[in-house]
Every structure is written in C-alpha cells, then in structure tokens.
Short mmCIF file of C-alpha atoms and ligand atoms in Angstrom, two decimals:
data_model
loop_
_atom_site.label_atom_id
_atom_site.label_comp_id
_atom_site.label_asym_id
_atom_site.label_seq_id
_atom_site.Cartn_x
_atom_site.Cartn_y
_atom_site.Cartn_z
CA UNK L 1 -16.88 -3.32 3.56
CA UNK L 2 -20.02 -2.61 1.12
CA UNK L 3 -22.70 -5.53 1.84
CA UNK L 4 -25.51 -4.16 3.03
CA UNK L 5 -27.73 -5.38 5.98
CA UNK L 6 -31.38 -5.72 5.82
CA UNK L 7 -32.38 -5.56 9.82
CA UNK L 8 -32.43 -9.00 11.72
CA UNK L 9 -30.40 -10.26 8.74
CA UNK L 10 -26.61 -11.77 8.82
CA UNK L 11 -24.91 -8.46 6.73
CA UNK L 12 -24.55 -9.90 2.81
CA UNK L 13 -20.79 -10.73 1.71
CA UNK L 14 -19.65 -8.16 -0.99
CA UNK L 15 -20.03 -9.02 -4.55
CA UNK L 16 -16.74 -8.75 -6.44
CA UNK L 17 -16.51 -9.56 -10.07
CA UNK L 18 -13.19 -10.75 -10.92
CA UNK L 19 -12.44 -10.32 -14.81
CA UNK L 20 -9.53 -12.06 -15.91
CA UNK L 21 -7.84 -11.32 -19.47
CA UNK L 22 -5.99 -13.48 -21.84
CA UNK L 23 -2.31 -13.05 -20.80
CA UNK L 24 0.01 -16.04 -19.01
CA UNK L 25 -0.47 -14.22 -16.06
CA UNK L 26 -4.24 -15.31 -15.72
CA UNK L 27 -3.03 -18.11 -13.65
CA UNK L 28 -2.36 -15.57 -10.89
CA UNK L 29 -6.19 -14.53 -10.97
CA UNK L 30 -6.73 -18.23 -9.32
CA UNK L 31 -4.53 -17.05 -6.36
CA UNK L 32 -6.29 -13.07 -6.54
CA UNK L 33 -10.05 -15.14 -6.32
CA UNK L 34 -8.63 -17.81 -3.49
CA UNK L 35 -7.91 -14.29 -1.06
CA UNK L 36 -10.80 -12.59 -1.89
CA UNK L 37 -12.69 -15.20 -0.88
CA UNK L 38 -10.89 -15.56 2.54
CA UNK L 39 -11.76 -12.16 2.82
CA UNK L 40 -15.31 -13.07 2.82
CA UNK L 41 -16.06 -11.70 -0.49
CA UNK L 42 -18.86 -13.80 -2.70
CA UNK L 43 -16.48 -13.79 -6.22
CA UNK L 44 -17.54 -14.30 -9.81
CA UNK L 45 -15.37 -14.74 -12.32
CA UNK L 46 -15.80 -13.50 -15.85
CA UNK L 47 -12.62 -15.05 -18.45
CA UNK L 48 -12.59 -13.54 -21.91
CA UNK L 49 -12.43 -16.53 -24.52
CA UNK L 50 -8.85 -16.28 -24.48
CA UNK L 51 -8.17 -16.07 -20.78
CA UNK L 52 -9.51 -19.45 -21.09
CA UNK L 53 -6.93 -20.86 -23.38
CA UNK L 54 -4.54 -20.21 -19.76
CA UNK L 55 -7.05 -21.31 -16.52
CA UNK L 56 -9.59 -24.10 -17.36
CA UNK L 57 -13.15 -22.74 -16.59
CA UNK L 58 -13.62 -25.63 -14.30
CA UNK L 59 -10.65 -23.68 -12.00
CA UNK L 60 -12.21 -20.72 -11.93
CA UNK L 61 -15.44 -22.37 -11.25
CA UNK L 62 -14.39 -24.61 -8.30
CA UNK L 63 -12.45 -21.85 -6.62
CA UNK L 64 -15.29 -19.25 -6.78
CA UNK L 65 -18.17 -21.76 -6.25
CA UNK L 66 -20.22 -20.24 -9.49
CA UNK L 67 -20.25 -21.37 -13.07
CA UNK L 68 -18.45 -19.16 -15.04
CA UNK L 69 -19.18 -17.89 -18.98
CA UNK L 70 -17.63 -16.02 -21.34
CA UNK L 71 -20.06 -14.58 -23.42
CA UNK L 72 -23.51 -12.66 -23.29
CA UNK L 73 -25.25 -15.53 -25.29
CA UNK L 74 -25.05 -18.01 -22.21
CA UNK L 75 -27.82 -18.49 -19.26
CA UNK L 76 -29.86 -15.84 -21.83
CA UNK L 77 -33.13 -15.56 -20.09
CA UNK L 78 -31.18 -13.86 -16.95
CA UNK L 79 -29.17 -11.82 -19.11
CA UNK L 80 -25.77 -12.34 -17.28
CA UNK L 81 -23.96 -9.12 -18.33
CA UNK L 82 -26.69 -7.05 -16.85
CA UNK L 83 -27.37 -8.83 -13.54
CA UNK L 84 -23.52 -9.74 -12.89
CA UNK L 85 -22.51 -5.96 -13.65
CA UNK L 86 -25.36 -4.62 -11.41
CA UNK L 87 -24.68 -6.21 -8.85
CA UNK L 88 -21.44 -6.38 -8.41
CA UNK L 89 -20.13 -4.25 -5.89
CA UNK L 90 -16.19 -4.05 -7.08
CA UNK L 91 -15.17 -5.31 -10.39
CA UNK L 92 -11.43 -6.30 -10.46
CA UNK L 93 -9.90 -7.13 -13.88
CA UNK L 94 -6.38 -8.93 -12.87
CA UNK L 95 -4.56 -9.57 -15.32
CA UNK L 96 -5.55 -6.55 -17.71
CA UNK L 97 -4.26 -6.96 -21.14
CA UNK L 98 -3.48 -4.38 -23.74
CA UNK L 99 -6.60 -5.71 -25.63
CA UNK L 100 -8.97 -5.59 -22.95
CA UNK L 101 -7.74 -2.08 -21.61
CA UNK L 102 -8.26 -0.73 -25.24
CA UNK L 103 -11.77 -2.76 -25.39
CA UNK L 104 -12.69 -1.03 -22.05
CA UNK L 105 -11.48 2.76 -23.27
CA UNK L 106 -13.76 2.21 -26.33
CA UNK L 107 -16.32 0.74 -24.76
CA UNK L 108 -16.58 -2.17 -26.68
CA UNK L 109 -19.25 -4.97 -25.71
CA UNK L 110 -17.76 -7.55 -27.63
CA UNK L 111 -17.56 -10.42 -25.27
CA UNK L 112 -19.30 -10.74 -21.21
CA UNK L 113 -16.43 -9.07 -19.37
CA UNK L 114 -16.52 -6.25 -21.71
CA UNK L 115 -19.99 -5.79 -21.52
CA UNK L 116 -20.46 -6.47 -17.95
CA UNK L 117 -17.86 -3.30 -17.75
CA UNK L 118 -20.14 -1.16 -19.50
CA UNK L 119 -22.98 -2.24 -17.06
CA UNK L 120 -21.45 -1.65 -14.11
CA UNK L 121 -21.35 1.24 -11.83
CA UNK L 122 -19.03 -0.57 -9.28
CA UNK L 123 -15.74 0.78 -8.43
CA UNK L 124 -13.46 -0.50 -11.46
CA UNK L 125 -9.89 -1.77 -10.09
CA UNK L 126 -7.53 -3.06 -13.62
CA UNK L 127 -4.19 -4.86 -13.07
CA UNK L 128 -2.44 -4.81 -16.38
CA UNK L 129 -0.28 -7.53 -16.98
CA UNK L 130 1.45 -7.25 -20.62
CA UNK L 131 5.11 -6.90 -22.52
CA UNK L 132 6.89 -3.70 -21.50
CA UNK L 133 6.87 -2.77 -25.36
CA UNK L 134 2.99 -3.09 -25.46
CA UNK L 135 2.94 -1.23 -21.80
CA UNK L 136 4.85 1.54 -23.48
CA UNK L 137 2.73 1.91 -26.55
CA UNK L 138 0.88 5.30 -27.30
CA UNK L 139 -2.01 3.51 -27.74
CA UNK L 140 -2.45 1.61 -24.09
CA UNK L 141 -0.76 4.97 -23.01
CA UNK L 142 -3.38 6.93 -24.23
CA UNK L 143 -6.22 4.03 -23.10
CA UNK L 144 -5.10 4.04 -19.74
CA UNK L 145 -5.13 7.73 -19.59
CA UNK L 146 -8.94 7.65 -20.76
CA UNK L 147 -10.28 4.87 -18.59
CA UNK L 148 -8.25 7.07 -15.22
CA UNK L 149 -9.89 10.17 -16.17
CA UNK L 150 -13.02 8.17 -16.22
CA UNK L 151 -12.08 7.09 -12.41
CA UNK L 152 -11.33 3.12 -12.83
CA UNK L 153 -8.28 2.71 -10.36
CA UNK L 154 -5.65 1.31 -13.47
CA UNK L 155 -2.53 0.11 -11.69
CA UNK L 156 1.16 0.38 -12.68
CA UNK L 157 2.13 -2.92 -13.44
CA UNK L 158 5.30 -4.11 -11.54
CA UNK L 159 8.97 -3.85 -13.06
CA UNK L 160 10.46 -7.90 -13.31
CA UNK L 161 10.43 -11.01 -15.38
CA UNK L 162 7.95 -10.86 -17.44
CA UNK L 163 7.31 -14.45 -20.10
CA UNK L 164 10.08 -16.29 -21.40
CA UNK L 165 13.90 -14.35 -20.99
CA UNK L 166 12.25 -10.53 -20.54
CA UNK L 167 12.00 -8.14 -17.94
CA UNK L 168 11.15 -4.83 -17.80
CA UNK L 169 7.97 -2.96 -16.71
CA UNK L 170 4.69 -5.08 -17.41
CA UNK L 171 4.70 -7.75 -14.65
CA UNK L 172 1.03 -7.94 -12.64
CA UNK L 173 1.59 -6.44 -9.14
CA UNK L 174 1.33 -9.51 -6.38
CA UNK L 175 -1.59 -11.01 -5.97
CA UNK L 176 -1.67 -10.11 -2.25
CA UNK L 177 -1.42 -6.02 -3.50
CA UNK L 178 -4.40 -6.53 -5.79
CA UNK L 179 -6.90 -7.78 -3.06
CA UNK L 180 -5.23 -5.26 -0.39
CA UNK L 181 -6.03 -2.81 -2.54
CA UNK L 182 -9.49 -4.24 -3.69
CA UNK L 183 -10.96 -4.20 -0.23
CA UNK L 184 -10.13 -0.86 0.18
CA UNK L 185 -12.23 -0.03 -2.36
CA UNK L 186 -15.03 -1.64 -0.85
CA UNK L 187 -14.46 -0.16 2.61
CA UNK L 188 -14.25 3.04 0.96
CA UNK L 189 -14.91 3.67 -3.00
CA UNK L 190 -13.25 6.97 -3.44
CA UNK L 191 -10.31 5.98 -1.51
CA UNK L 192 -8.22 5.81 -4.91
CA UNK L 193 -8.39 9.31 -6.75
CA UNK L 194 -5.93 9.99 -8.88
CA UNK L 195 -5.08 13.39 -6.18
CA UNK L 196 -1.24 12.28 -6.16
CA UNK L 197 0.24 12.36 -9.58
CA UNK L 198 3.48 14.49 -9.97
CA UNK L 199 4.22 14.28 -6.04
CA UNK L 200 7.04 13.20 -4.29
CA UNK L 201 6.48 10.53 -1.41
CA UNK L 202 9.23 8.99 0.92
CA UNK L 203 8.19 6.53 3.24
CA UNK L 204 10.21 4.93 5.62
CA UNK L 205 8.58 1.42 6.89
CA UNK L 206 10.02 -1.53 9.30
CA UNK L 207 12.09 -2.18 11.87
CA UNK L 208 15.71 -0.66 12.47
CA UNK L 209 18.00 -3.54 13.60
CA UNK L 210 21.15 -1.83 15.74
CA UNK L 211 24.20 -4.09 15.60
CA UNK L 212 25.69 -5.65 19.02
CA UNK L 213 28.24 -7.91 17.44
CA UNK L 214 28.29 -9.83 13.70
CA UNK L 215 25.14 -12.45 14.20
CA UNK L 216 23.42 -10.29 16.97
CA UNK L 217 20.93 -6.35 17.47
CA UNK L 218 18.49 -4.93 19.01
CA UNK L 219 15.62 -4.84 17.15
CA UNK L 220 11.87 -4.44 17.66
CA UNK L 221 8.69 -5.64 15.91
CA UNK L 222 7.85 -3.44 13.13
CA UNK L 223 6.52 -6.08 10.23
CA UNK L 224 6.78 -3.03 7.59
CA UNK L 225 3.33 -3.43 6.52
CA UNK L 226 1.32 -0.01 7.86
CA UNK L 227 4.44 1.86 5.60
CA UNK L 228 3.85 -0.39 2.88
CA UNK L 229 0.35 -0.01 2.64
CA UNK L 230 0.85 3.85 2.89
CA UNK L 231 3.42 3.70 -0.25
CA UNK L 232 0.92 0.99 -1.62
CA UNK L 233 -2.50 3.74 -1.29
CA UNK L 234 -0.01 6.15 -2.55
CA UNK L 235 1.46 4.79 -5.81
CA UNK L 236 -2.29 3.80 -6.88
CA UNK L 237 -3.08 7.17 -6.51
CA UNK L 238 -0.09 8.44 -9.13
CA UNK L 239 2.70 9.42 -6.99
CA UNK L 240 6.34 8.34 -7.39
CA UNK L 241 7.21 6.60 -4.26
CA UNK L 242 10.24 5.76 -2.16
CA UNK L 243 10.38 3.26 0.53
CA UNK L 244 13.26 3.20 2.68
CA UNK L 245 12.94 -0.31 4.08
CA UNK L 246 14.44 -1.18 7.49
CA UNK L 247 14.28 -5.03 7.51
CA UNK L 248 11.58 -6.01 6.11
CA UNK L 249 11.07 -8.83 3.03
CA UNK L 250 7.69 -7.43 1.84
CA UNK L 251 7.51 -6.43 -1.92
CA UNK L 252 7.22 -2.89 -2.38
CA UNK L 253 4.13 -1.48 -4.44
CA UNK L 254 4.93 -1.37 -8.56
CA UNK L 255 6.45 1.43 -9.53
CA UNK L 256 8.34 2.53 -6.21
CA UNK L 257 11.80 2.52 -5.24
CA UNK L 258 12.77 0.13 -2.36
CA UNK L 259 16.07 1.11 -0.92
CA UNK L 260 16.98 -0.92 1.68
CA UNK L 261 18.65 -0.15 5.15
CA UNK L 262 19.78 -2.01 8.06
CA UNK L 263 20.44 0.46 11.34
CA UNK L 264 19.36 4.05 12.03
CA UNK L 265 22.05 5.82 11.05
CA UNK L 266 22.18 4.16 7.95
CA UNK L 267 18.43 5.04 7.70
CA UNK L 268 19.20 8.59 8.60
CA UNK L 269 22.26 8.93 6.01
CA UNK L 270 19.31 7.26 3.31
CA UNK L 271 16.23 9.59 4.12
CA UNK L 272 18.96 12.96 4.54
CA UNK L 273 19.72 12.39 0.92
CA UNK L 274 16.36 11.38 -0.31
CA UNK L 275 14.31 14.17 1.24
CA UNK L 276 15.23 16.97 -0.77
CA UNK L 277 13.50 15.56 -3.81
CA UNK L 278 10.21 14.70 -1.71
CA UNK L 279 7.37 16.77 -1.10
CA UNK L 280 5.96 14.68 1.56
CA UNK L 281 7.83 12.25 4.02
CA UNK L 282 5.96 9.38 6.57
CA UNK L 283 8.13 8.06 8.60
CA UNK L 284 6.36 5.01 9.55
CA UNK L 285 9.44 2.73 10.40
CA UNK L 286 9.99 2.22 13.74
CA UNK L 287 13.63 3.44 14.50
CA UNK L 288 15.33 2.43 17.44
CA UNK L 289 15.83 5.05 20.20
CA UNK L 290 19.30 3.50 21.39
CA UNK L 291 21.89 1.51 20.05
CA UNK L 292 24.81 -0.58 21.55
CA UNK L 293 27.84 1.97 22.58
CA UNK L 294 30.19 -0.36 20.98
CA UNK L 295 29.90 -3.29 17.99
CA UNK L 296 31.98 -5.88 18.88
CA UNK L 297 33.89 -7.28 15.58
CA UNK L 298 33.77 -10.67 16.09
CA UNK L 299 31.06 -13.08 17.78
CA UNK L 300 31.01 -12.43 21.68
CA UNK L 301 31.51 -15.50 23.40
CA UNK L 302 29.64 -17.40 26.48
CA UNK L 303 32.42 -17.31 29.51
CA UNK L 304 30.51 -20.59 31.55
CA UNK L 305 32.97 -18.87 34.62
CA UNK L 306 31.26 -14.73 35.01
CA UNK L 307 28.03 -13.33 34.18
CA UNK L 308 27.92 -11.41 30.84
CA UNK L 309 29.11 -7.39 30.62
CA UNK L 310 26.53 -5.04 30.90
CA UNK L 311 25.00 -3.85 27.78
CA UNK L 312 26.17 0.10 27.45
CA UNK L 313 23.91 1.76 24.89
CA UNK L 314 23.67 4.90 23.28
CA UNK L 315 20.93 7.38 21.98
CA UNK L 316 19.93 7.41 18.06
CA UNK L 317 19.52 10.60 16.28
CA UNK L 318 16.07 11.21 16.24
CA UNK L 319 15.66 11.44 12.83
CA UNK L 320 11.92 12.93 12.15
CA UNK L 321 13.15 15.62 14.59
CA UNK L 322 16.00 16.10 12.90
CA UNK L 323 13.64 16.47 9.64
CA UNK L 324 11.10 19.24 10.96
CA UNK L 325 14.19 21.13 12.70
CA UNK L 326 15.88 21.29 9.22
CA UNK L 327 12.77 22.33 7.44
CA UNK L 328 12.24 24.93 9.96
CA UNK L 329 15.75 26.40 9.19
CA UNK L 330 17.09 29.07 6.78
CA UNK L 331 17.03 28.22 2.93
CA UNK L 332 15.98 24.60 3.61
CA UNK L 333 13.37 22.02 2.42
CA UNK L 334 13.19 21.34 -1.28
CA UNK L 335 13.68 24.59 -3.41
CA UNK L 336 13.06 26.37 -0.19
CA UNK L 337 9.44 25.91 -0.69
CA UNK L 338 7.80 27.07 3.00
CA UNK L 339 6.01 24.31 4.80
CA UNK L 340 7.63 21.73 2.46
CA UNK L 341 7.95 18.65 3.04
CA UNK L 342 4.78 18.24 5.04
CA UNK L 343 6.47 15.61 7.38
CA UNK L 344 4.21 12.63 9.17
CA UNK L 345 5.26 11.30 12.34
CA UNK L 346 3.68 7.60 13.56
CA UNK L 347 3.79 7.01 17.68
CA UNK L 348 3.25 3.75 19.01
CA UNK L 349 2.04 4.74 22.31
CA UNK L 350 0.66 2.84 25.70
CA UNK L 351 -0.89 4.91 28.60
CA UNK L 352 0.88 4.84 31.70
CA UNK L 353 0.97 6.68 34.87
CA UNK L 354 1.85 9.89 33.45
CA UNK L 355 -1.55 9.94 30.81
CA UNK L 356 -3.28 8.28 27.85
CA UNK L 357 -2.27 7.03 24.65
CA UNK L 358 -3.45 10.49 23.45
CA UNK L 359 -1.86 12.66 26.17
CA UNK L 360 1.38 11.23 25.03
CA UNK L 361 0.56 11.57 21.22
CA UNK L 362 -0.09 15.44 21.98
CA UNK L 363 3.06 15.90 23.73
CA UNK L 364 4.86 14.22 20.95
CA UNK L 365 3.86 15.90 17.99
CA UNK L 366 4.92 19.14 19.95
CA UNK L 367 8.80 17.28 20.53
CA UNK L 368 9.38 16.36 17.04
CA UNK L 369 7.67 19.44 15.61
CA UNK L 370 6.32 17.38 12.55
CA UNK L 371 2.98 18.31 10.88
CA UNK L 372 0.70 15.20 11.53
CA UNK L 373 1.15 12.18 14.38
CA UNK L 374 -0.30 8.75 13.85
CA UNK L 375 -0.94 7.66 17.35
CA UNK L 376 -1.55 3.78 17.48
CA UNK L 377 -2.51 2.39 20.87
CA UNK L 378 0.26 -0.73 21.13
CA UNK L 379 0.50 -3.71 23.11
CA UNK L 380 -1.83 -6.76 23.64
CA UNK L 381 -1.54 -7.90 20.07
CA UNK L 382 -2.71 -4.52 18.05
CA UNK L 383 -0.67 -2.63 15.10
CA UNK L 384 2.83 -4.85 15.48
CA UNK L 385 2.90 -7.62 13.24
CA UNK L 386 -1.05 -7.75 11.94
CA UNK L 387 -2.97 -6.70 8.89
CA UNK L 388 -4.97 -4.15 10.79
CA UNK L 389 -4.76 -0.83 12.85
CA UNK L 390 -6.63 1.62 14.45
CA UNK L 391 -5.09 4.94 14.75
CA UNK L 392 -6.25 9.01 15.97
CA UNK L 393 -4.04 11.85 13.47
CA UNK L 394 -3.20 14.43 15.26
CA UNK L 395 -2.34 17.71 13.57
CA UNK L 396 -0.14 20.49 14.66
CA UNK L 397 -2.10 22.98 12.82
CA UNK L 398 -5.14 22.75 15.23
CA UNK L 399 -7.36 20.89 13.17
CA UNK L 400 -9.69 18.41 14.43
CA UNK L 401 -7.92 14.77 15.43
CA UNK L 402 -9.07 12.35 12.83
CA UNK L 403 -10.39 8.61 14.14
CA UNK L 404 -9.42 6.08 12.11
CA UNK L 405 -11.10 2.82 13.42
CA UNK L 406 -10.10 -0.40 13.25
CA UNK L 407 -9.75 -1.72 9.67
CA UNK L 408 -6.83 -3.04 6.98
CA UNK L 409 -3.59 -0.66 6.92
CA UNK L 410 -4.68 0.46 3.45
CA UNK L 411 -7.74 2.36 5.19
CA UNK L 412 -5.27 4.18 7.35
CA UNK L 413 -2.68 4.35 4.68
CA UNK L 414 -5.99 6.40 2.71
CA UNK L 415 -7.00 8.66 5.11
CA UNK L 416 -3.08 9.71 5.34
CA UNK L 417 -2.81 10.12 1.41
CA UNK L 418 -6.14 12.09 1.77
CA UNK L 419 -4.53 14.60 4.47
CA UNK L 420 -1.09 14.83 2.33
CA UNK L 421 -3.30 15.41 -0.84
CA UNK L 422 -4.74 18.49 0.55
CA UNK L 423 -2.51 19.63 2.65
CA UNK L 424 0.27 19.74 -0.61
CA UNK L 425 -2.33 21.72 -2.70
CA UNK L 426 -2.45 24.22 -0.14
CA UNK L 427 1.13 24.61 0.07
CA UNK L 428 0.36 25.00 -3.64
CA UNK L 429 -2.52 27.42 -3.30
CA UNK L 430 -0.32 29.60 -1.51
CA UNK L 431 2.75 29.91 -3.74
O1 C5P H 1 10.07 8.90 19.74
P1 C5P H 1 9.39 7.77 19.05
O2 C5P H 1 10.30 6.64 18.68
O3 C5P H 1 8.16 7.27 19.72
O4 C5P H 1 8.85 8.46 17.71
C1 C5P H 1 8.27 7.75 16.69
C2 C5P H 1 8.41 8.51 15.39
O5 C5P H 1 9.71 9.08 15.30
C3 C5P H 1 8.27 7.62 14.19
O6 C5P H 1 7.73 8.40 13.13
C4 C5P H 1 9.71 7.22 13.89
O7 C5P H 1 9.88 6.88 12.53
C5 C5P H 1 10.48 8.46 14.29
N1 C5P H 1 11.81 8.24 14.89
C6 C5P H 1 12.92 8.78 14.30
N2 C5P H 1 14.18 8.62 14.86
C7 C5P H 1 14.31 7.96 16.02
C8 C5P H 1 13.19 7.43 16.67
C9 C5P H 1 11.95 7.59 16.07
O8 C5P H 1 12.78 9.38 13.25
N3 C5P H 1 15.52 7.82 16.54
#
C-alpha cells in the first residue's frame, strides 16, 4: 500500500480522499469511508454542496475523524484544495454524478472537490451513480471517454434499482467493490489500464457442489472470491466479462454476466457453450474431481440397525483439460484463431512426499496443457475462504514464473489481467 516510511518510523497510513457527489446514493459513501478506514487508510472526505443536501457533514465528519468543507473559501490560510489534493495518495469519487463527471472532463474548479481534482496527481478512481437515461447520454458518454483517456479508473455503474420504481444501468457498484478496487490502486497505481476493452473474459469462480441425494453433496471450500476479484480487475479494465458461478452468493462486478451453476457437469455444459465467444478463459472455480456414482431421488435415511453403504464415486470431466485439448484440435477455438483462447489454469497445491507445491504446479500445467497455472500453496488457513493470496504463475511457454506475494485477490487478479493483456495482443501481433 503507498504510505511511505521514514526509517525508525511506524510506515504512514495512506491518504485517500473520498469525494462524494450529489446523488441519493451518497449515503453509500458513509459505508465506502467506514471500510477504508478498516483498511487502515487515513480518509478525507470532500461533499459537493449538494452531496450535502443527502449525508449531514457531521456524518462524514465523525466517520472519517476530519472536518469536512465544501468549498475553497474555508480554512483559507492552508488553502485546502491544494494541500488535500497533494497529498492525497488515491482520490475516490463514489457516487459520481453526471454533473461532477462533466465538471471533472472540463476541468472545472467550481467548488473544493472539483478543484482538489485538478490538484491532484493521485490515482483518480470515479463510481458513477446516476439514471440510466443520464448514463446513456452522449454527453457523460463522451465525458467519461475523456476523463479514461486521461487515465482516471471511471467504473461501469451496476445494472438494478436505481431511485424510486427504475432500474436499469446506473446503480453505484457495492460499496465493498469500490474499496477492493481502491486499495489496489494503492498497492499498485497502474494496476487499472484501460488494456482490456473489446476482449472477451470467462471466468469460472466457486465451489462445484456434486449431488448425493436431494438435501445432501460433496462440496469443498472455494468462497468464489480470487475469481471474482479476477472478473472484478477485469471489467475495470474494459472487458466484457462472464462469471460462471459455482455456489457462491457474492455480487458479480457491474457490467458482467453471472450465470449460475450448481455441479460440474452443469459447469462444463455452461463454459462448452460460453467459450467460443471468449478470447480468454480462468478457470478459477474449484471443480470437484469426483462425484457420487449414483443420486439418490429421495432423502437417504439413518437405518439405527447397519452401518451406512459405502459411498461409490465417480471421476468428473476435467474440464480445463478438456478446454486446451479442444483448442489444440482441428478448426477449433473461436474463429479458429491459433493460440485462442489463452486458457488459465489455478492449482491449489500442498507438498507431499512426492515434491513441493511447485513440483506439483509444473507437472500440472504439463497434464492440462493450459497456457498459465496459478499455483496457491493451500492448507493451514491460506487462499480458501480469506481476502488474500499468495500465488507463483507458471507459464507453459518458458517464461519466467511470476511471484505474486501475499496481498488482496485483486493484486493477483492484476497481475493475471496484465499476463492476458499481453499475451492477447500478441496473438494479435501475429495475425
Ligand atoms: O486437477 P485440479 O483439480 O487440481 O486442477 C485445478 C484446475 O483445473 C482449476 O483451474 C480447475 O478449475 C480445473 N478443473 C477442471 N475440471 C475438473 C477439475 C479441475 O476444469 N474436473
């Protein structure tokens, strides 16, 4: 995280100045400022005048432990626009209305959150929040398009209700995506190009649940969250996403598809069909390896008088196999484009007798023939379940294993966008 450390001193907790625009869903910036501060980040908040008429300034101020103004002509002799906007070391603007967004593309100065955007030479993260009519506008089309090219990170906002009886694209992206994605950026402040637009992404994420009878499966305990946070990286970075979800009640990123499965042949039948419109697939769901021989149609029952049967189980298709096999084969992949899909692979690995996590990871990515393997170490408490991971990419192309350290799922989820990104414009490069 940026915060920098002078030596013998505790490392300083990164600035983030949290604009917050004057649409109803300002009230979510109270939630937005509450986890960035659990995150350890030192928050200020700058309303515009009408963000106010929402979220009293005495909420904002309370929650983020700083007085908060709305315009350059208060605490004067400090100039507040200048110092806040210097040294901040992410600005977030959640929600972003269609005023503020065109304020910001013309770089207006007109009140302190404007201003203090001008300033600034923070990474710029914008949440718009508005009616899908004023979403859909040439105007915030065309603003949007100006402040990206500029390289602020402007979000899709979310498809759903939106005020009073509407829905329809305009809704502000959860809380919880806004801060994931925030302290990526101040891990790493280019993790969020815009390197993705026009491509094809299908992610599969969770945990396959193989039936035994009608209340009862095997399952495992895959949270979804590393695939989310790879669609998540993704759709910030322009491209059209599809998560195949296995089991999992986490809200997918705004603007992706969520199709929901349940075993791993319904998982298989989902990504078969799906994966000739993708360019690049991660299959980051953890799919089980065997399944019951037999589903029993109705509840099986406790006999008090012999011990249960033996469970008799079967082996899955191995579906990311199955993938690079297909791609390998005459005429296939989409448009019979050579090398396409690049396919990712994720192995949850433990050493054992036989060799290390890595040993394993190596001998994998030569089984399932895919182009990159996301070897997590797994067990005591890492990758299942938590917010973080720590991974090594292996590649079957005989580059250089890439160490990802321990950090959010977003930071992984980056580095993976970054190796799609170029490995799809060489596929490019050599049509
Ligand atoms: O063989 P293993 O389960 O360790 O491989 C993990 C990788 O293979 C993951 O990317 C997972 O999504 C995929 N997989 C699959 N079909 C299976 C089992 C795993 O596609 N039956």
């Amino acid at each position: 995280m940026a915060g920098g450390t002078t030596e013998g001193a505790p490392p300083r907790a990164p600035k983030v100045l949290l604009g917050v625009a004057g649409g109803i869903a300002a009230y979510k910036a109270c939630e937005i400022l509450r986890l960035l501060r659990s995150a350890g980040a030192d928050v200020i908040v700058v309303p515009t005048p009408n963000a106010l008429k929402f979220i009293g300034a005495a909420t904002f101020e309370a929650l983020s432990g700083h007085p908060v103004a709305t315009d350059v002509f208060t605490d004067v002799p400090h100039v507040a626009h200048v110092a806040t906007g210097q040294q901040a070391d992410l600005v977030v603007v959640a929600p972003a209305t269609a005023d503020l967004l065109a304020r910001a593309a013309a770089g207006r100065a007109d009140d302190l959150l404007a201003a203090t955007l001008l300033v600034t030479r923070a990474p710029v993260l914008m949440a718009p929040a508005m009616h899908t009519e004023m979403w859909t506008h040439p105007a915030t089309v065309e603003n949007v398009q100006r402040l990206r090219q500029r390289g602020l990170t402007v979000l899709d906002p979310a498809v759903g209700r939106l005020t009073g009886a509407d829905s329809g694209a305009g809704r502000l992206p959860e809380p919880d995506q806004i801060v994931a994605l925030a302290l990526l950026l101040l891990r790493r402040p280019d993790a969020l190009p815009r390197d993705l637009v026009g491509r094809r992404l299908l992610v599969t994420a969770g945990g396959t649940r193989e039936p035994l009878d009608p209340v009862r499966y095997l399952g495992n305990r895959s949270s979804g969250k590393q695939g989310f946070a790879v669609a998540l990286v993704a759709a910030a970075r322009g491209a059209q996403v599809t998560v195949v979800a296995a089991n999992t009640a986490l809200i997918g990123p705004p603007g992706a598809t969520i199709v929901p499965v349940a075993d791993a042949r319904d998982l298989q039948a989902r990504v078969t069909e799906l994966v000739t419109d993708a360019d690049a697939v991660v299959m980051a769901a953890a799919v089980a390896d065997f399944r019951p021989k037999v589903i029993v149609a109705s509840k099986i029952k406790k006999d008090n008088r012999s011990e249960p049967a033996a469970l008799e189980l079967v082996t899955n298709p191995d579906i990311l196999a199955g993938l690079a096999a297909d791609r390998a084969g005459p005429g296939s992949g989409p448009a019979q484009r050579p090398g396409m899909p690049v396919i990712v692979g994720f192995a949850a690995e433990t050493g054992d007798e036989h060799g290390s996590v890595l040993d394993h990871g190596r001998a994998k990515l030569a089984r399932k023939g895919c182009d990159l393997l996301v070897v997590n170490g797994v067990g005591d408490g890492r990758a299942f379940e938590v917010d973080d991971n720590a991974a090594v990419i292996l590649a079957a192309d005989g580059s250089d294993p890439i160490d990802v350290p321990l950090g959010p799922k977003t930071v992984l989820g980056a580095v993976i966008c970054d190796e799609l990104s170029r490995r799809l414009s060489t596929v490019d490069a050599a049509l």
